[in-house]
Backbone as JSON, one array per atom type, in Angstrom:
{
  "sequence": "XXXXXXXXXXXXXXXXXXXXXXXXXXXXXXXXXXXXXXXXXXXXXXXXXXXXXXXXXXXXXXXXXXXXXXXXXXXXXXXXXXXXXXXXXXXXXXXXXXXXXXXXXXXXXXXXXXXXXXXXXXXXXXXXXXXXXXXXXXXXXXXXXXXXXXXXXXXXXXXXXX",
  "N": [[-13.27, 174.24, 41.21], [-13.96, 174.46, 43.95], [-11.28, 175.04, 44.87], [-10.91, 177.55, 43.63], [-13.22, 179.14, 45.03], [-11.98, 179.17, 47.82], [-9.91, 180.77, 47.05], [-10.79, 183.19, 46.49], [-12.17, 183.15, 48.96], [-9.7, 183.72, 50.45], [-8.44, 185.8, 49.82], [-10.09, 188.13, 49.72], [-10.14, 188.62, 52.19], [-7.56, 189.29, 52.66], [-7.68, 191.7, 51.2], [-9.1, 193.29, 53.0], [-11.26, 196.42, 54.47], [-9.76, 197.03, 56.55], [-6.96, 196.84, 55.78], [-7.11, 198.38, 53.37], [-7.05, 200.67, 54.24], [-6.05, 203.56, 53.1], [-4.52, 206.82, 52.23], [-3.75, 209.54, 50.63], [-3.1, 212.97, 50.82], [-2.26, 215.35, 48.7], [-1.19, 218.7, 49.7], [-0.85, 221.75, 48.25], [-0.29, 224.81, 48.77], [-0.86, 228.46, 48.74], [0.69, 231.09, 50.19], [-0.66, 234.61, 51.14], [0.92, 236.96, 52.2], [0.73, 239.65, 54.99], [1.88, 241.77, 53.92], [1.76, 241.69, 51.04], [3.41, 239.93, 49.62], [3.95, 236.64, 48.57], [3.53, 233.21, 49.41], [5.0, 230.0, 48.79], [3.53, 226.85, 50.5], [3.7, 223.62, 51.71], [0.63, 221.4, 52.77], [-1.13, 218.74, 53.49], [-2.73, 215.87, 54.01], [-2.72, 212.72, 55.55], [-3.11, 209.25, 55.61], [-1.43, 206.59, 56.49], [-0.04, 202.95, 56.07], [2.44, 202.07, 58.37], [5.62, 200.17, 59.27], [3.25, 198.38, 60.52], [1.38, 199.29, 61.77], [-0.02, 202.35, 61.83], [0.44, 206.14, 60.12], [-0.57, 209.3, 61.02], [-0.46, 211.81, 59.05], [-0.13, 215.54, 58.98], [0.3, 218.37, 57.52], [3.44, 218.94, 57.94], [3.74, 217.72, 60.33], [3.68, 214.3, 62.08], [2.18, 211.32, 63.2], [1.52, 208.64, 65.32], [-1.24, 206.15, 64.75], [-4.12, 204.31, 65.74], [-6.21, 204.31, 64.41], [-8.43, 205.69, 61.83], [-8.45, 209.27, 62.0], [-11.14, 211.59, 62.78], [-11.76, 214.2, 62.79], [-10.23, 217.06, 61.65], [-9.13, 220.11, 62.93], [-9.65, 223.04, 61.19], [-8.39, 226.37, 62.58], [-9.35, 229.88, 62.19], [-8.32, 232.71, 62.33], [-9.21, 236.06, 62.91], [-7.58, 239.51, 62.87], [-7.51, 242.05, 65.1], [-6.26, 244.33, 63.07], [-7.52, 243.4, 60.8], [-6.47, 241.05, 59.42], [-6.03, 237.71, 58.85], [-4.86, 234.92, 61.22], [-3.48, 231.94, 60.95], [-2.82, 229.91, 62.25], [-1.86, 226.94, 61.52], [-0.67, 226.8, 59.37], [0.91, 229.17, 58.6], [3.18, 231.34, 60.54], [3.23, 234.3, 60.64], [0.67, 236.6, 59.9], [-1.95, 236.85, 57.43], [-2.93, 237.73, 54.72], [-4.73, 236.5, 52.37], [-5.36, 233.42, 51.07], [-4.86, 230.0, 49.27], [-5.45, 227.21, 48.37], [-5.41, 223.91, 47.49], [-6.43, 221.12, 47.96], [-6.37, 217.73, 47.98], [-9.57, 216.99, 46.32], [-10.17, 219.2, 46.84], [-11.01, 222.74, 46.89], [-9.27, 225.72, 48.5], [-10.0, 229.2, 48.81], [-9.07, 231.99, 50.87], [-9.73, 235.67, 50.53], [-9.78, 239.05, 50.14], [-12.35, 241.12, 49.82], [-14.05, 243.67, 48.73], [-17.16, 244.35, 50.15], [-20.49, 244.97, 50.34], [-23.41, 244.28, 52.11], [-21.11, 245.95, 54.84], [-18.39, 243.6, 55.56], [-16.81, 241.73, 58.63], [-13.44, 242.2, 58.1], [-14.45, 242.33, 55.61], [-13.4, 239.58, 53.98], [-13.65, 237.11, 52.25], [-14.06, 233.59, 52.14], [-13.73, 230.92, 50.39], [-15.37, 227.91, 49.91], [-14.84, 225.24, 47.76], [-16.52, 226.72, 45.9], [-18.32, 227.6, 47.59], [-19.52, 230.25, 49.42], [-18.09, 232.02, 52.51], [-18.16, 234.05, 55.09], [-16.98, 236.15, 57.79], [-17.61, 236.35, 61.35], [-18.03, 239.13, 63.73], [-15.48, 238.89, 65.95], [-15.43, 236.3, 66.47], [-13.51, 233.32, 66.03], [-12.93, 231.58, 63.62], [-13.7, 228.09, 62.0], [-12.89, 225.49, 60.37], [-13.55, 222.15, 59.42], [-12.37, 219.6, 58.69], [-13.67, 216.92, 58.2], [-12.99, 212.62, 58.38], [-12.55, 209.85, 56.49], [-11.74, 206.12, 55.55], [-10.67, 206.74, 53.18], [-10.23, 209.0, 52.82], [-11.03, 213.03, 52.56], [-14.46, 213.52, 53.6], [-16.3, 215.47, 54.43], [-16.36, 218.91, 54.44], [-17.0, 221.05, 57.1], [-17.71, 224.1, 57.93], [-17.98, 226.51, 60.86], [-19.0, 229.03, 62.96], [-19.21, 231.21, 61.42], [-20.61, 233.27, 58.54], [-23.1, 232.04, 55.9], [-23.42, 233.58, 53.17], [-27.36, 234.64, 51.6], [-28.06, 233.28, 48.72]],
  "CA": [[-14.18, 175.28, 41.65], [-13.59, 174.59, 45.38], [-10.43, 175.84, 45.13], [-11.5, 178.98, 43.14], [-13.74, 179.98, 45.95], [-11.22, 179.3, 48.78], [-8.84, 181.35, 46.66], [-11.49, 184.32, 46.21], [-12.41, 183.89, 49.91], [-8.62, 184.52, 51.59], [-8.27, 186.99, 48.49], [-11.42, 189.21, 50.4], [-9.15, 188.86, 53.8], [-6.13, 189.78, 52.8], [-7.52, 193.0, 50.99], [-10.31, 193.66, 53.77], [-10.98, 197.46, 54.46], [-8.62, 197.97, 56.9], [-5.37, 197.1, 54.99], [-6.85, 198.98, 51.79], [-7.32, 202.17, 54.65], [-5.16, 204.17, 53.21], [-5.13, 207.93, 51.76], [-2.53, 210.81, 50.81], [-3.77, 213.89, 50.01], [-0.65, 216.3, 48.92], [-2.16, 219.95, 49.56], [-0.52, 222.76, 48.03], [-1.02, 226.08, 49.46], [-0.16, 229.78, 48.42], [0.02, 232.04, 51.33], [-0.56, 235.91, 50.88], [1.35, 237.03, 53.61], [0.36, 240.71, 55.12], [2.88, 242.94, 53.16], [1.38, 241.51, 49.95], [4.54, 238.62, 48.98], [3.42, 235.7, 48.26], [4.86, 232.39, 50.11], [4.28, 228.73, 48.65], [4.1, 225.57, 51.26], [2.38, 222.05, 51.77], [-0.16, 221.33, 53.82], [-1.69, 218.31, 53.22], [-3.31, 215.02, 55.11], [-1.75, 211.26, 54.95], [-2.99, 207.99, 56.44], [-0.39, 205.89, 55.27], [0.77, 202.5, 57.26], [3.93, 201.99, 58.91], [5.53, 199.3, 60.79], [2.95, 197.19, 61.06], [0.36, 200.19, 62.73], [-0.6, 203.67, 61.22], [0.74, 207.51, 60.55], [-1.5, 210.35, 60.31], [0.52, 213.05, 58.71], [-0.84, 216.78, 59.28], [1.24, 219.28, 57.3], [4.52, 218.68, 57.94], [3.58, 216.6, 61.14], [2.86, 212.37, 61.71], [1.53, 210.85, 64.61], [1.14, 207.17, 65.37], [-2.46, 206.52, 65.25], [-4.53, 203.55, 64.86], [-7.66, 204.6, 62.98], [-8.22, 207.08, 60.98], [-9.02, 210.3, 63.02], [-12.54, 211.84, 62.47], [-11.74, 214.75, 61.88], [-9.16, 217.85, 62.02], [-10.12, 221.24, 62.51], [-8.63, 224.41, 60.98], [-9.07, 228.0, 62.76], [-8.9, 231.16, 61.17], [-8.68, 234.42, 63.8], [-9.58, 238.0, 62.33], [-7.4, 240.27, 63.83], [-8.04, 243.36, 64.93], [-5.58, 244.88, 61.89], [-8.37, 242.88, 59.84], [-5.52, 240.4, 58.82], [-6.21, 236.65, 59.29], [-4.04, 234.3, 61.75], [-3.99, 230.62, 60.46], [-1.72, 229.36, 62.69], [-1.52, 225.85, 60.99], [-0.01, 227.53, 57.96], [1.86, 230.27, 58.6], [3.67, 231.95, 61.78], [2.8, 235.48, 60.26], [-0.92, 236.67, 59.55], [-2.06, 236.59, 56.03], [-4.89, 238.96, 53.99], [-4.87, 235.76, 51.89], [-4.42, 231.68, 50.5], [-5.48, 229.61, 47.67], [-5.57, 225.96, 48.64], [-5.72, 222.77, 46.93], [-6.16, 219.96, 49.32], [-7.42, 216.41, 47.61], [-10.44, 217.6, 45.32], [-11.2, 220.41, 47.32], [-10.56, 224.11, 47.07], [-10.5, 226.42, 49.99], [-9.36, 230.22, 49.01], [-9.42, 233.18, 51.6], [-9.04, 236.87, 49.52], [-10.54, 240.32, 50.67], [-12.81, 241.9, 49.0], [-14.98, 245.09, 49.42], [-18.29, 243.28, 50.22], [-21.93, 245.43, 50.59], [-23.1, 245.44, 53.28], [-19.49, 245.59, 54.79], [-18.58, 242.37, 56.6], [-15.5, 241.99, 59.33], [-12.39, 242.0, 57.57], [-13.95, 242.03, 53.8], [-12.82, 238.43, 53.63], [-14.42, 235.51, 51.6], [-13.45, 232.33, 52.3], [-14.5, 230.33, 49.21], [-14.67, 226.42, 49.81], [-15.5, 224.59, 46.6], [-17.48, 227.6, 45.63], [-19.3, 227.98, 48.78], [-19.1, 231.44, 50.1], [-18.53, 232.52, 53.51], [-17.95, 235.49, 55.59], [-16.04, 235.79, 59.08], [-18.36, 237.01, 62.23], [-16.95, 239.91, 64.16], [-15.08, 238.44, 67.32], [-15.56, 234.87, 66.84], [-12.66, 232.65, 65.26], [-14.16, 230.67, 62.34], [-13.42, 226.93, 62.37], [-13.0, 224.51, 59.28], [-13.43, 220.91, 59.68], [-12.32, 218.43, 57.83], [-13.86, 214.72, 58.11], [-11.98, 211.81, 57.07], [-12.61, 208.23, 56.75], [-10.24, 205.41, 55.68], [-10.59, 207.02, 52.14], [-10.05, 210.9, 52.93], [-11.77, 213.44, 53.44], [-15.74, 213.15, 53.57], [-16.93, 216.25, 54.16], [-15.41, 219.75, 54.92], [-17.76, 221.4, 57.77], [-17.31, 225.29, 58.6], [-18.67, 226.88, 62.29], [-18.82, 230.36, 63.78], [-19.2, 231.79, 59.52], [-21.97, 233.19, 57.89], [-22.93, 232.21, 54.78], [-25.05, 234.83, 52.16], [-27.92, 233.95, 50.87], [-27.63, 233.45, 47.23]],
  "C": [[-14.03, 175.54, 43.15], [-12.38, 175.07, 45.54], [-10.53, 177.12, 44.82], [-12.12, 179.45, 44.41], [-12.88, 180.19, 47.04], [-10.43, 180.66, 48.23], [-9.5, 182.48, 47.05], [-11.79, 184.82, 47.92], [-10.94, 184.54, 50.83], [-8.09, 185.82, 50.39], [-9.11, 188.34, 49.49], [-10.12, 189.45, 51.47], [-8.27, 189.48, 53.63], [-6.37, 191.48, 52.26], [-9.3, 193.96, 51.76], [-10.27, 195.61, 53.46], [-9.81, 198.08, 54.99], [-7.52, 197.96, 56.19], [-5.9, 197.66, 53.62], [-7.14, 200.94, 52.87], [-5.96, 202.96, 54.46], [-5.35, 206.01, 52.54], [-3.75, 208.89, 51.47], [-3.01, 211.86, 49.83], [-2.29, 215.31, 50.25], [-2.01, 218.02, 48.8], [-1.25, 221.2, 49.47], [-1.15, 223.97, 48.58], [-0.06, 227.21, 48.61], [-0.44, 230.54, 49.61], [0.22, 233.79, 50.78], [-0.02, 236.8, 52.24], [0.76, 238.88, 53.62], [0.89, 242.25, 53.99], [2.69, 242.51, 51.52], [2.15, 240.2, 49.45], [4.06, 237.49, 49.51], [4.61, 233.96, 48.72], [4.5, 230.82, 49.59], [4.96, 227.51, 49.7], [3.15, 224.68, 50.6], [2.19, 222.41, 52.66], [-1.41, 220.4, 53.54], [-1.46, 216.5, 54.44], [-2.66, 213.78, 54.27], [-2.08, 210.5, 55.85], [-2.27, 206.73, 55.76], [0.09, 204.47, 56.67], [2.12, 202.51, 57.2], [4.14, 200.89, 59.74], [4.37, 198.67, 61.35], [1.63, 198.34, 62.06], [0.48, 201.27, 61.46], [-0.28, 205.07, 61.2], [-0.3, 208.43, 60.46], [-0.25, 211.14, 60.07], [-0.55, 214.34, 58.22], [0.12, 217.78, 58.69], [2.34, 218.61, 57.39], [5.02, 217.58, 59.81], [3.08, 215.28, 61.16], [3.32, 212.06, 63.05], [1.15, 209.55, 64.28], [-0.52, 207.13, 65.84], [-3.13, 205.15, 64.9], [-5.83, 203.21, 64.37], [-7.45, 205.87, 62.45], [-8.99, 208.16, 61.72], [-10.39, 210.62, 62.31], [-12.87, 212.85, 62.1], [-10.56, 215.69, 62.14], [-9.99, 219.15, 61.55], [-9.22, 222.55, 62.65], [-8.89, 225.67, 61.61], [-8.72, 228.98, 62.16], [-9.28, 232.52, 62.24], [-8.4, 235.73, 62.77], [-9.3, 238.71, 63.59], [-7.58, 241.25, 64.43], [-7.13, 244.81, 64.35], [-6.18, 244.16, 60.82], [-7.4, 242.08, 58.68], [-6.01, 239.13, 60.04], [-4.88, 235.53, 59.66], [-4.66, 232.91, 61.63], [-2.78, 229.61, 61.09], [-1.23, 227.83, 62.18], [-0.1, 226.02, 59.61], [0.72, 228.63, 57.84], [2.27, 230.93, 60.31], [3.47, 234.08, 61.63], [1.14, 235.55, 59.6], [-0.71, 237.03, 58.62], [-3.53, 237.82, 55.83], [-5.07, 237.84, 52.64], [-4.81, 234.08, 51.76], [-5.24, 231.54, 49.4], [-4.92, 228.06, 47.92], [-5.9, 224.91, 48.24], [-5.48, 222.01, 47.95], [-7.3, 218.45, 48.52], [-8.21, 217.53, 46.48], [-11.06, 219.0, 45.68], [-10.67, 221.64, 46.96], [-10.69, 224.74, 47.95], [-9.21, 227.61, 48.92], [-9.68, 230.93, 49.56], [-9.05, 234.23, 50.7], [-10.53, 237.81, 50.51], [-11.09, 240.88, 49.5], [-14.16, 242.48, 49.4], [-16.38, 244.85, 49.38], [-19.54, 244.77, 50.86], [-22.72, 244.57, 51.11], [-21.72, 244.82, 53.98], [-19.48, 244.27, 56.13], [-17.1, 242.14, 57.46], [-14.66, 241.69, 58.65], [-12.02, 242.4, 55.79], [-13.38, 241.07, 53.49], [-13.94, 237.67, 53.21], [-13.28, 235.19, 51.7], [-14.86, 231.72, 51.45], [-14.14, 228.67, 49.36], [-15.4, 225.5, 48.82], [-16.91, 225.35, 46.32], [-18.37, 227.63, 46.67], [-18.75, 229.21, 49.56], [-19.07, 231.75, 51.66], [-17.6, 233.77, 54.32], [-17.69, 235.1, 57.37], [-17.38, 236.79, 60.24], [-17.59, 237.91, 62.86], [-16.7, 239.42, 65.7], [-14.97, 236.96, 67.58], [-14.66, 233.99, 65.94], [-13.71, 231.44, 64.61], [-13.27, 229.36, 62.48], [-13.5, 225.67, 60.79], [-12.85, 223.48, 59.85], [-13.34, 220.09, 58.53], [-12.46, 216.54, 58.19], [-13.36, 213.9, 57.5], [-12.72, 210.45, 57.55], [-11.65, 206.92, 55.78], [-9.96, 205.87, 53.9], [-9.88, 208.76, 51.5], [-10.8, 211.82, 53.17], [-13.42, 213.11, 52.84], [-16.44, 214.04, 53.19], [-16.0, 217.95, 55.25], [-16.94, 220.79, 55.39], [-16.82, 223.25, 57.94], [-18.78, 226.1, 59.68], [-17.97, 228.33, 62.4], [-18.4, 231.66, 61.95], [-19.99, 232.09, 59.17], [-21.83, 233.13, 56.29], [-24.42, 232.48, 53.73], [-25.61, 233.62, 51.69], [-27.59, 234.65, 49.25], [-29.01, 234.39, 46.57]]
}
């Protein structure tokens, strides 16, 4: 029995939190690029170790890091050709996406909204509606902790009442 517990207690140690902090979230994207054609990338988050320390991987970027960041935050600029610049995701402005990331959904799409709102864009994130202010770049956040993400925050957005 005394060995049983010894066993159970360097058992705990060896799989503490930090060495189980790990996460990879593959995030498919569709982009709707301006001219209507349709472009598919990744774009998805990764705390993965390495060597004895930690990567974050951001899209198609990884950075030595050693915790898990807190959060990462997406912008979205409404231009004034009412076409959205997502510079994370595309080098051309979009009138669309459709985003799987982990369990979440985020899709941007236009549509002819009463009373009219800048751009006619919803941005839909796990069925939560929101609408772009006129002049102010909208801001997604994504929180992570050694599991993924937590909670996906959006700023400078209004969102209808239901």
């Amino acid at each position: 029995m005394k060995y049983l517990t010894k066993a159970l207690a360097l058992a705990a140690l060896c799989f503490s939190s930090a060495s189980l902090a790990e996460f990879q979230l593959d995030g498919p994207i569709q982009l709707t690029l301006a001219d209507g054609n349709q472009q598919q990338t990744e774009f998805g988050f990764a705390f993965l170790q390495n060597d004895g320390g930690y990567q974050f991987k951001l899209g198609q970027h990884n950075m030595a890091v050693e915790e898990v960041p807190k959060r990462y935050t997406l912008a979205l600029m409404l231009n004034k050709d009412q076409l959205v610049w997502a510079r994370d995701f595309s080098k051309a402005p979009l009138s669309g996406f459709h985003w799987q990331i982990g369990k979440h959904q985020l899709k941007l799409f236009k549509q002819k909204l009463q009373p009219a709102r800048p751009g006619d864009f919803v941005l839909l994130i796990d069925d939560l509606r929101y609408h772009f202010i006129e002049g102010r770049p909208a801001q997604i956040h994504f929180h992570f902790d050694e599991k993924g993400i937590t909670e996906i925050a959006v700023e400078a957005m209004l969102q209808p009442k239901r």
